[in-house]
Amino acid sequence: MKVQFTETALRDANQSLIATRLPYERFEGILETMNKAGYYSLECWGGATFDSCLRYLNEDPWERLRKIRAKCPDTKLQMLLRGQNLLGYKHYPDDVVRMFVKKSIENGIDIIRIFDALNDVRNIEVAVDETIKNGAIASGAISYTKSPIHNLDAYVKLAKDMENMGCQSICIKDMAGIMGPQEAFDTVKALKESVKVPIILHTHSTTGLGMLTLQKAVEAGCDIIDTAISSFSGGTSQAPTETMAYALMQEGYEVDLDMAVLKEINDFFKPIKAEFLKSGQLNPVVLSTDTDALNYQVPGGMLSNLVAQLTAQNKMDKFPEVLAETPRVRKDLGYPPLVTPMSQMVGVQATANVLAGERYKNISKEVKAYIRGEYGRAPGEIDKDLQKKVLGDDEPITCRFADTLEPGFEKAKAEIGDKAQSDEDVLSYIAFPTQAEAFFDKRDEKKRNTFTYAIQKID
Ligand code: CO
C-alpha cells in the first residue's frame, strides 16, 4: 500500500512554531530541492501566510506564490482556505470568494483544502465549486473535535456531503492535536468504507500523540499524511517527515520520498531553526510535549489564552472555575469545534461568566452574532434560554449567511482605486484592508525611490 506526504514546513509548521515569520528569501534556496523530494504536495500558502506577508514581512503574498510556483514546477502547491471566510473570520460575499479562489489557482495553487469552523458545509460550497471549475483539486476538510454529538456517524455524513459536493479528497483536520491513535484508526476506517476519494489526516504533535495517530491512521487506510521536515517538526507543529517515512517504509508501505533529498532539506532548515531559537522568535516551549489539552479536552493554544487573560486581570485563582465553565459554555453553544474563532469566543465567554459571578450577564458581540446564526449552523442545539436572552422574540438566521451579503469585489476595487495594481491587489485589500493599504503605500514609495535613482544615474 502506498502512503503519500504533504510537507507543511512552509505553511503550518512555519505558522505553528514561528508565527509565520519566515521571509521568502530565507527558503528560496531550498525550493528547487523540495520540488524533487517526491511529496504529494507542498502546503505553502493560505492560513496565516497571507496576513503575515502583508503585516510583518512586507511581501506581496501573490508574488510569493508565483515565485514558489516557478521554483517548484513538478510538485502540487497547496493552500488552506476557511471556506466563505477565506483567510479570516468574517463571511465574504460569493463574488469575492469566487474571485479569490480563481486568482489563487491562476497564480499557482493546485490543491485548495477548504474547511468551515462549524463544519457547516454550506460555507464551503462556493469555494469548492469555484475550485473545481478552475481545474484545481478541492479537498474538503472536516474540523475534528470531540463532543457528545461529534461521533463517527456525523463525520461519515460530513465526508459524504463533501464527496457529493465534488471534493476530490477528504481531510480530517485535527487542529488541536487531540485525536488519539484509536480514534484516528476508527475514523479513517469509517470514512474509507463510506467514500471513494482519498483520505488525508492532518494533526499536530502538541500532545505527543502525532506520530502514533498518523501511524494508526495509515494502518486504517489513510492515503496521505501531513508532516513537517524534522527540524521544523514536533510540539505545536506536525510529526517529522523523515521519521514517519522511515517507519512506514520499514513496515512495507510504499513511500515515494527520496531520503537523501529530505536530508538536504533538513540540513537547510536546521540553521534557520537555530537562528529563530537564538532570536527568541522560536520559543522552546512550543517544541515540547504538552498533555494538558488531553486532560481538559481543549486545545493547547486555548489554554494559554485563558491563562494570559486571567493573568492580565490578576485573577489566576479563578483558573479552575474557568476551566470547569468552558465545557458548559461550549455545550450551551451547541458544541462548536474549538478552532479559531470559536475557541476564543468560548474562552472569553467562560471567563466573563466566572468573573462576573453570573452566567451570561455580559455576552460578547461575537457570541451574539453566532447565536443569531451569522457564523453558520451550530453543530448541536443552542441552549434555549441563552438563545431567548440574545434574540428576544426574533428568529435566528437559517439561510446561508453569505446570501444576505451584497457583492463586494467591484465596490472594494473602486474604494482602493489606483493603489491597487491588479485584481490580486484588490483581493489583498478585501482580506486585510489596513495591512494591504500600508503595503501598497510602501511599495509606491519604493518605486518612486527607484525612479529617482534611475534618473540620477542617467544624469
Ligand atoms: Co494545522
Coordinates of C-alpha atoms and ligand atoms in Angstrom, one line a residue:
M1 CA 0.0 0.0 0.0
K2 CA 1.2 3.5 -0.8
V3 CA 1.3 6.4 1.6
Q4 CA 1.8 10.0 0.4
F5 CA 3.1 13.0 2.2
T6 CA 2.1 16.7 2.3
E7 CA 5.1 18.8 3.6
T8 CA 4.0 21.6 5.9
A9 CA 7.3 23.4 6.6
L10 CA 6.4 26.5 4.6
R11 CA 2.8 26.9 6.0
D12 CA 1.6 25.1 9.1
A13 CA 5.0 24.4 10.7
N14 CA 6.1 27.9 9.9
Q15 CA 2.8 29.2 11.4
S16 CA 2.7 26.9 14.5
L17 CA 6.3 27.4 15.5
I18 CA 7.4 30.9 14.5
A19 CA 4.1 32.7 13.8
T20 CA 4.7 32.6 10.0
R21 CA 7.7 34.9 10.2
L22 CA 9.8 33.1 7.6
P23 CA 10.5 35.5 4.8
Y24 CA 10.6 34.2 1.2
E25 CA 14.3 34.9 0.8
R26 CA 15.1 32.6 3.7
F27 CA 13.6 29.5 2.0
E28 CA 14.0 30.4 -1.7
G29 CA 17.3 28.5 -1.8
I30 CA 15.7 25.1 -1.0
L31 CA 12.6 25.2 -3.2
E32 CA 14.2 23.5 -6.2
T33 CA 15.3 20.7 -3.9
M34 CA 11.9 20.5 -2.3
N35 CA 10.5 20.1 -5.8
K36 CA 12.5 16.9 -6.1
A37 CA 11.6 15.2 -2.8
G38 CA 8.6 13.3 -4.0
Y39 CA 5.9 15.0 -1.9
Y40 CA 2.3 14.6 -2.7
S41 CA 2.0 18.3 -2.2
L42 CA 3.7 21.3 -0.6
E43 CA 1.5 23.2 1.7
C44 CA 2.8 26.7 1.2
W45 CA 0.1 29.3 1.2
G46 CA -3.2 30.4 2.8
G47 CA -3.8 30.2 6.5
A48 CA -1.8 32.9 8.2
T49 CA 0.9 33.2 5.4
F50 CA -1.1 35.9 3.5
D51 CA -1.6 38.1 6.5
S52 CA 1.9 37.7 7.8
C53 CA 3.4 38.6 4.3
L54 CA 1.5 41.9 4.3
R55 CA 1.6 42.7 8.0
Y56 CA 5.2 41.7 9.0
L57 CA 7.3 40.7 6.1
N58 CA 6.5 43.5 3.6
E59 CA 5.9 40.9 0.9
D60 CA 3.3 40.6 -1.7
P61 CA 1.6 37.2 -0.9
W62 CA 0.7 36.7 -4.5
E63 CA 4.2 37.3 -5.7
R64 CA 5.5 34.8 -3.1
L65 CA 3.1 32.2 -4.5
R66 CA 4.2 32.9 -8.1
K67 CA 7.9 32.6 -7.1
I68 CA 7.3 29.3 -5.3
R69 CA 5.4 28.1 -8.4
A70 CA 8.3 29.0 -10.7
K71 CA 10.8 27.0 -8.5
C72 CA 8.5 24.0 -7.9
P73 CA 7.1 23.1 -11.3
D74 CA 6.6 19.4 -10.5
T75 CA 5.1 19.4 -7.1
K76 CA 1.5 20.3 -6.3
L77 CA 1.2 23.5 -4.4
Q78 CA -1.5 23.5 -1.6
M79 CA -3.2 26.2 0.4
L80 CA -5.6 26.3 3.3
L81 CA -8.8 28.2 2.9
R82 CA -11.5 28.9 5.5
G83 CA -14.4 28.5 3.1
Q84 CA -16.7 31.5 3.0
N85 CA -14.3 33.3 5.4
L86 CA -11.3 33.0 3.0
L87 CA -8.3 33.7 5.2
G88 CA -10.1 35.5 8.0
Y89 CA -13.1 35.1 10.3
K90 CA -15.9 37.1 8.7
H91 CA -18.1 35.9 5.8
Y92 CA -17.4 37.4 2.4
P93 CA -19.9 37.6 -0.5
D94 CA -19.8 34.9 -3.1
D95 CA -18.3 37.1 -5.9
V96 CA -15.3 37.8 -3.6
V97 CA -14.9 34.1 -2.7
R98 CA -15.0 33.1 -6.3
M99 CA -12.5 35.7 -7.4
F100 CA -10.1 34.7 -4.6
V101 CA -10.2 31.1 -5.5
K102 CA -9.9 31.8 -9.2
K103 CA -6.8 34.0 -8.7
S104 CA -5.2 31.6 -6.2
I105 CA -5.3 28.9 -8.9
E106 CA -4.2 31.3 -11.7
N107 CA -1.2 32.3 -9.6
G108 CA -0.1 28.7 -9.0
I109 CA -2.2 26.8 -6.5
D110 CA -3.1 23.2 -7.4
I111 CA -5.0 22.0 -4.3
I112 CA -7.2 24.0 -2.0
R113 CA -8.0 22.5 1.4
I114 CA -11.3 24.0 2.3
F115 CA -12.9 23.9 5.8
D116 CA -15.5 25.6 7.9
A117 CA -15.0 26.1 11.7
L118 CA -18.6 24.8 12.4
N119 CA -18.5 22.1 9.7
D120 CA -21.5 23.8 8.1
V121 CA -21.0 22.5 4.5
R122 CA -23.0 25.5 3.1
N123 CA -20.0 27.6 4.0
I124 CA -17.6 25.7 1.8
E125 CA -19.9 25.1 -1.2
V126 CA -19.0 28.1 -3.3
A127 CA -15.2 27.8 -2.8
V128 CA -15.4 24.1 -3.6
D129 CA -17.4 24.8 -6.8
E130 CA -15.1 27.5 -8.0
T131 CA -12.0 25.4 -7.3
I132 CA -13.4 22.6 -9.4
K133 CA -14.5 25.0 -12.2
N134 CA -10.9 26.3 -12.4
G135 CA -9.4 22.8 -12.7
A136 CA -7.8 22.5 -9.3
I137 CA -8.3 19.9 -6.6
A138 CA -10.9 20.7 -3.9
S139 CA -10.1 18.9 -0.7
G140 CA -12.9 19.1 1.8
A141 CA -11.6 19.3 5.4
I142 CA -13.6 18.2 8.5
S143 CA -12.8 20.3 11.6
Y144 CA -12.2 17.4 14.1
T145 CA -13.4 17.8 17.6
K146 CA -14.8 15.7 20.4
S147 CA -18.3 16.1 22.0
P148 CA -21.4 14.0 22.7
I149 CA -22.7 14.9 19.2
H150 CA -19.5 14.5 17.2
N151 CA -19.5 10.8 16.6
L152 CA -18.4 8.6 13.7
D153 CA -21.8 8.8 12.0
A154 CA -21.6 12.6 12.0
Y155 CA -18.2 12.5 10.4
V156 CA -19.2 10.0 7.8
K157 CA -22.2 12.1 6.9
L158 CA -20.0 15.2 6.5
A159 CA -17.5 13.3 4.4
K160 CA -20.3 12.0 2.1
D161 CA -21.7 15.5 1.8
M162 CA -18.3 16.8 0.8
E163 CA -17.8 14.0 -1.7
N164 CA -21.2 14.7 -3.2
M165 CA -20.3 18.3 -3.5
G166 CA -17.4 17.3 -5.7
C167 CA -14.5 17.3 -3.2
Q168 CA -11.7 15.1 -4.7
S169 CA -10.3 14.2 -1.3
I170 CA -11.4 14.4 2.4
C171 CA -9.1 15.7 5.1
I172 CA -9.6 15.1 8.8
K173 CA -8.3 18.3 10.3
D174 CA -7.3 17.8 13.9
M175 CA -6.1 21.3 14.5
A176 CA -5.7 20.8 18.3
G177 CA -3.7 17.6 18.2
I178 CA -6.3 15.9 20.4
M179 CA -7.1 12.9 18.2
G180 CA -5.8 9.7 19.7
P181 CA -4.5 6.7 17.6
Q182 CA -7.6 4.6 18.1
E183 CA -9.9 7.5 17.2
A184 CA -7.8 8.0 14.1
F185 CA -8.0 4.3 13.2
D186 CA -11.8 4.2 13.7
T187 CA -12.4 7.5 11.9
V188 CA -10.3 6.7 8.9
K189 CA -11.7 3.2 8.6
A190 CA -15.3 4.5 8.7
L191 CA -14.5 7.2 6.1
K192 CA -12.7 4.7 3.8
E193 CA -15.8 2.4 4.0
S194 CA -18.1 5.2 3.0
V195 CA -16.4 7.5 0.5
K196 CA -14.3 6.7 -2.6
V197 CA -12.0 9.7 -2.6
P198 CA -8.5 9.7 -0.9
I199 CA -8.4 10.3 2.9
I200 CA -5.9 12.7 4.4
L201 CA -5.0 13.2 8.1
H202 CA -3.8 16.5 9.4
T203 CA -2.8 16.6 13.1
H204 CA -0.3 18.3 15.4
S205 CA 2.3 16.9 17.8
T206 CA 1.2 19.2 20.6
T207 CA 0.1 16.5 23.0
G208 CA 2.7 14.0 21.8
L209 CA 0.1 11.8 20.0
G210 CA 1.0 13.0 16.5
M211 CA 3.2 10.1 15.2
L212 CA 1.1 7.4 16.9
T213 CA -2.1 8.9 15.5
L214 CA -0.7 9.1 11.9
Q215 CA 0.6 5.5 12.2
K216 CA -2.8 4.1 13.1
A217 CA -4.5 6.2 10.5
V218 CA -2.2 4.7 7.8
E219 CA -3.0 1.2 9.1
A220 CA -6.7 2.0 8.6
G221 CA -6.0 3.0 5.0
C222 CA -5.2 6.7 5.2
D223 CA -3.8 7.7 1.8
I224 CA -2.0 11.0 2.6
I225 CA -0.5 12.4 5.8
D226 CA 0.7 15.9 6.7
T227 CA 4.2 16.0 8.1
A228 CA 7.0 18.6 8.6
I229 CA 10.7 18.3 7.8
S230 CA 12.2 17.2 11.1
S231 CA 13.9 20.4 12.1
F232 CA 10.6 22.2 11.8
S233 CA 8.5 19.3 13.4
G234 CA 7.2 18.4 16.8
G235 CA 5.4 20.3 19.5
T236 CA 2.7 22.5 18.1
S237 CA 3.9 21.6 14.6
Q238 CA 3.4 18.4 12.7
A239 CA 5.2 15.0 13.1
P240 CA 8.6 14.7 11.4
T241 CA 8.5 13.7 7.7
E242 CA 11.7 11.6 7.7
T243 CA 10.8 9.7 10.8
M244 CA 7.3 8.8 9.5
A245 CA 8.7 7.9 6.1
Y246 CA 11.4 5.7 7.7
A247 CA 8.9 3.9 10.0
L248 CA 6.3 3.3 7.3
M249 CA 8.9 2.0 4.8
Q250 CA 10.1 -0.4 7.4
E251 CA 6.6 -1.7 7.7
G252 CA 6.5 -2.3 4.0
Y253 CA 4.4 0.7 2.9
E254 CA 5.3 2.2 -0.5
V255 CA 6.7 5.7 0.1
D256 CA 7.8 7.9 -2.8
L257 CA 10.1 10.2 -0.8
D258 CA 13.8 10.5 -1.6
M259 CA 15.5 10.2 1.8
A260 CA 18.7 11.8 0.5
V261 CA 16.8 14.8 -0.7
L262 CA 14.9 15.0 2.6
K263 CA 18.3 15.2 4.4
E264 CA 19.3 18.1 2.2
I265 CA 16.1 19.9 3.0
N266 CA 16.5 19.3 6.7
D267 CA 20.2 20.4 6.6
F268 CA 18.9 23.7 5.0
F269 CA 16.3 24.3 7.7
K270 CA 18.5 23.4 10.7
P271 CA 20.4 26.7 10.8
I272 CA 17.2 28.6 10.2
K273 CA 15.7 26.9 13.3
A274 CA 18.9 27.7 15.3
E275 CA 18.6 31.4 14.3
F276 CA 14.9 31.7 15.3
L277 CA 15.7 29.9 18.6
K278 CA 18.5 32.4 19.2
S279 CA 16.4 35.4 18.4
G280 CA 13.6 34.2 20.7
Q281 CA 11.1 34.1 17.9
L282 CA 11.0 30.3 18.3
N283 CA 10.1 29.5 21.9
P284 CA 11.4 26.1 23.0
V285 CA 8.1 25.7 24.9
V286 CA 6.2 25.2 21.7
L287 CA 8.6 22.4 20.7
S288 CA 7.9 20.3 23.8
T289 CA 5.0 18.0 24.6
D290 CA 2.1 19.4 26.5
T291 CA -0.6 16.9 27.6
D292 CA -2.8 19.5 29.3
A293 CA -5.1 19.5 26.2
L294 CA -5.8 15.8 26.8
N295 CA -6.9 16.4 30.4
Y296 CA -9.1 19.4 29.6
Q297 CA -10.2 18.5 26.1
V298 CA -9.5 22.0 25.0
P299 CA -6.7 22.9 22.5
G300 CA -3.3 23.9 24.0
G301 CA -3.5 27.3 22.3
M302 CA -6.8 28.0 24.0
L303 CA -5.4 27.1 27.5
S304 CA -2.6 29.5 27.1
N305 CA -5.1 32.2 26.0
L306 CA -7.1 31.6 29.2
V307 CA -4.0 31.8 31.3
A308 CA -3.0 35.0 29.6
Q309 CA -6.5 36.6 30.1
L310 CA -6.7 35.7 33.8
T311 CA -3.1 36.7 34.5
A312 CA -3.7 40.1 32.9
Q313 CA -6.6 40.6 35.2
N314 CA -4.8 39.2 38.2
K315 CA -7.4 36.5 38.6
M316 CA -5.4 33.3 38.1
D317 CA -7.1 32.0 41.2
K318 CA -10.2 31.6 39.1
F319 CA -8.5 29.3 36.6
P320 CA -10.1 26.1 37.9
E321 CA -13.5 27.7 37.7
V322 CA -13.0 29.0 34.2
L323 CA -11.8 25.5 33.2
A324 CA -14.9 24.0 34.5
E325 CA -17.1 26.7 32.9
T326 CA -15.5 26.3 29.4
P327 CA -17.2 23.0 28.5
R328 CA -20.5 24.3 29.9
V329 CA -20.4 27.3 27.6
R330 CA -19.4 25.1 24.7
K331 CA -22.4 22.9 25.4
D332 CA -24.7 25.9 25.6
L333 CA -23.5 27.0 22.2
G334 CA -24.2 23.6 20.6
Y335 CA -20.7 22.1 20.8
P336 CA -18.8 24.2 18.2
P337 CA -15.3 22.7 17.3
L338 CA -12.7 24.6 19.3
V339 CA -11.0 26.2 16.4
T340 CA -10.4 29.9 15.8
P341 CA -12.6 32.0 16.2
M342 CA -14.9 29.7 18.3
S343 CA -12.1 28.7 20.7
Q344 CA -11.6 32.4 21.6
M345 CA -15.3 33.1 21.8
V346 CA -16.0 30.2 24.1
G347 CA -12.9 31.0 26.3
V348 CA -13.7 34.7 26.6
Q349 CA -17.4 33.9 27.5
A350 CA -16.4 31.3 30.1
T351 CA -14.0 33.8 31.7
A352 CA -16.7 36.6 31.6
N353 CA -19.2 34.2 33.2
V354 CA -16.9 33.4 36.1
L355 CA -15.5 36.9 36.7
A356 CA -19.0 38.5 36.7
G357 CA -20.2 35.9 39.2
E358 CA -23.3 35.4 36.9
R359 CA -23.6 33.4 33.8
Y360 CA -24.2 35.4 30.6
K361 CA -24.5 38.7 32.4
N362 CA -22.2 40.1 29.7
I363 CA -22.4 38.4 26.3
S364 CA -19.8 39.3 23.7
K365 CA -21.0 40.7 20.3
E366 CA -19.3 37.7 18.6
V367 CA -21.3 35.2 20.7
K368 CA -24.4 37.2 19.9
A369 CA -23.7 37.0 16.2
Y370 CA -23.0 33.3 16.5
I371 CA -26.4 32.8 18.2
R372 CA -28.1 34.8 15.5
G373 CA -26.7 32.3 13.0
E374 CA -24.2 34.6 11.4
Y375 CA -21.4 32.1 11.5
G376 CA -23.5 29.3 10.1
R377 CA -25.4 26.4 11.7
A378 CA -24.4 25.4 15.2
P379 CA -23.4 21.7 15.2
G380 CA -25.8 20.9 18.0
E381 CA -28.7 22.7 19.7
I382 CA -28.1 26.1 21.3
D383 CA -29.4 26.4 24.8
K384 CA -33.0 27.8 24.6
D385 CA -32.7 30.2 27.5
L386 CA -29.5 31.7 26.1
Q387 CA -31.0 32.0 22.7
K388 CA -34.0 33.7 24.1
K389 CA -31.8 36.1 26.0
V390 CA -29.9 37.1 22.9
L391 CA -32.7 37.1 20.3
G392 CA -35.7 38.1 22.3
D393 CA -38.6 37.2 20.0
D394 CA -36.5 37.3 16.8
E395 CA -35.7 34.2 14.9
P396 CA -32.1 33.2 14.1
I397 CA -30.9 33.3 10.5
T398 CA -31.5 29.9 9.0
C399 CA -30.2 30.7 5.5
R400 CA -26.5 30.7 4.5
F401 CA -25.2 34.0 5.9
A402 CA -23.4 34.9 2.7
D403 CA -26.8 35.0 1.0
T404 CA -27.5 38.2 3.0
L405 CA -24.4 39.9 1.6
E406 CA -24.2 42.3 -1.3
P407 CA -21.4 41.6 -4.0
G408 CA -18.2 43.2 -2.8
F409 CA -15.4 43.0 -5.3
E410 CA -16.2 46.0 -7.6
K411 CA -17.0 48.1 -4.5
A412 CA -13.6 47.3 -3.0
K413 CA -11.9 47.9 -6.3
A414 CA -13.4 51.4 -6.5
E415 CA -12.6 52.1 -2.9
I416 CA -8.8 51.3 -3.1
G417 CA -8.5 52.9 -6.5
D418 CA -5.1 53.4 -8.1
K419 CA -3.3 52.0 -5.2
A420 CA -4.2 48.5 -6.4
Q421 CA -2.3 47.5 -9.5
S422 CA -4.2 44.2 -10.1
D423 CA -7.2 42.2 -9.1
E424 CA -4.9 40.3 -6.8
D425 CA -4.2 43.6 -5.0
V426 CA -7.9 44.2 -4.6
L427 CA -8.2 40.8 -3.0
S428 CA -5.4 41.6 -0.6
Y429 CA -7.2 44.8 0.2
I430 CA -10.5 43.0 0.8
A431 CA -8.9 40.3 3.0
F432 CA -6.7 42.7 5.1
P433 CA -7.6 46.3 4.3
T434 CA -5.3 48.2 6.7
Q435 CA -2.3 45.9 6.1
A436 CA -2.7 45.8 2.4
E437 CA -3.0 49.6 2.0
A438 CA 0.1 50.1 4.1
F439 CA 1.9 47.6 2.0
F440 CA 0.8 49.4 -1.3
D441 CA 2.0 52.7 0.1
K442 CA 5.4 51.3 1.0
R443 CA 5.6 49.7 -2.5
D444 CA 4.8 53.0 -4.2
E445 CA 7.4 54.7 -2.0
K446 CA 10.0 52.1 -3.1
K447 CA 9.1 52.6 -6.7
R448 CA 9.4 56.4 -6.5
N449 CA 12.9 55.9 -5.0
T450 CA 14.0 53.6 -7.7
F451 CA 12.7 56.0 -10.3
T452 CA 14.6 59.0 -8.8
Y453 CA 17.7 56.8 -8.5
A454 CA 17.4 55.8 -12.2
I455 CA 17.2 59.5 -13.3
Q456 CA 20.1 60.4 -11.1
K457 CA 22.1 57.7 -12.6
I458 CA 21.4 58.9 -16.2
D459 CA 22.4 62.4 -15.2
Ligands
CO1 CO -2.9 22.7 11.5

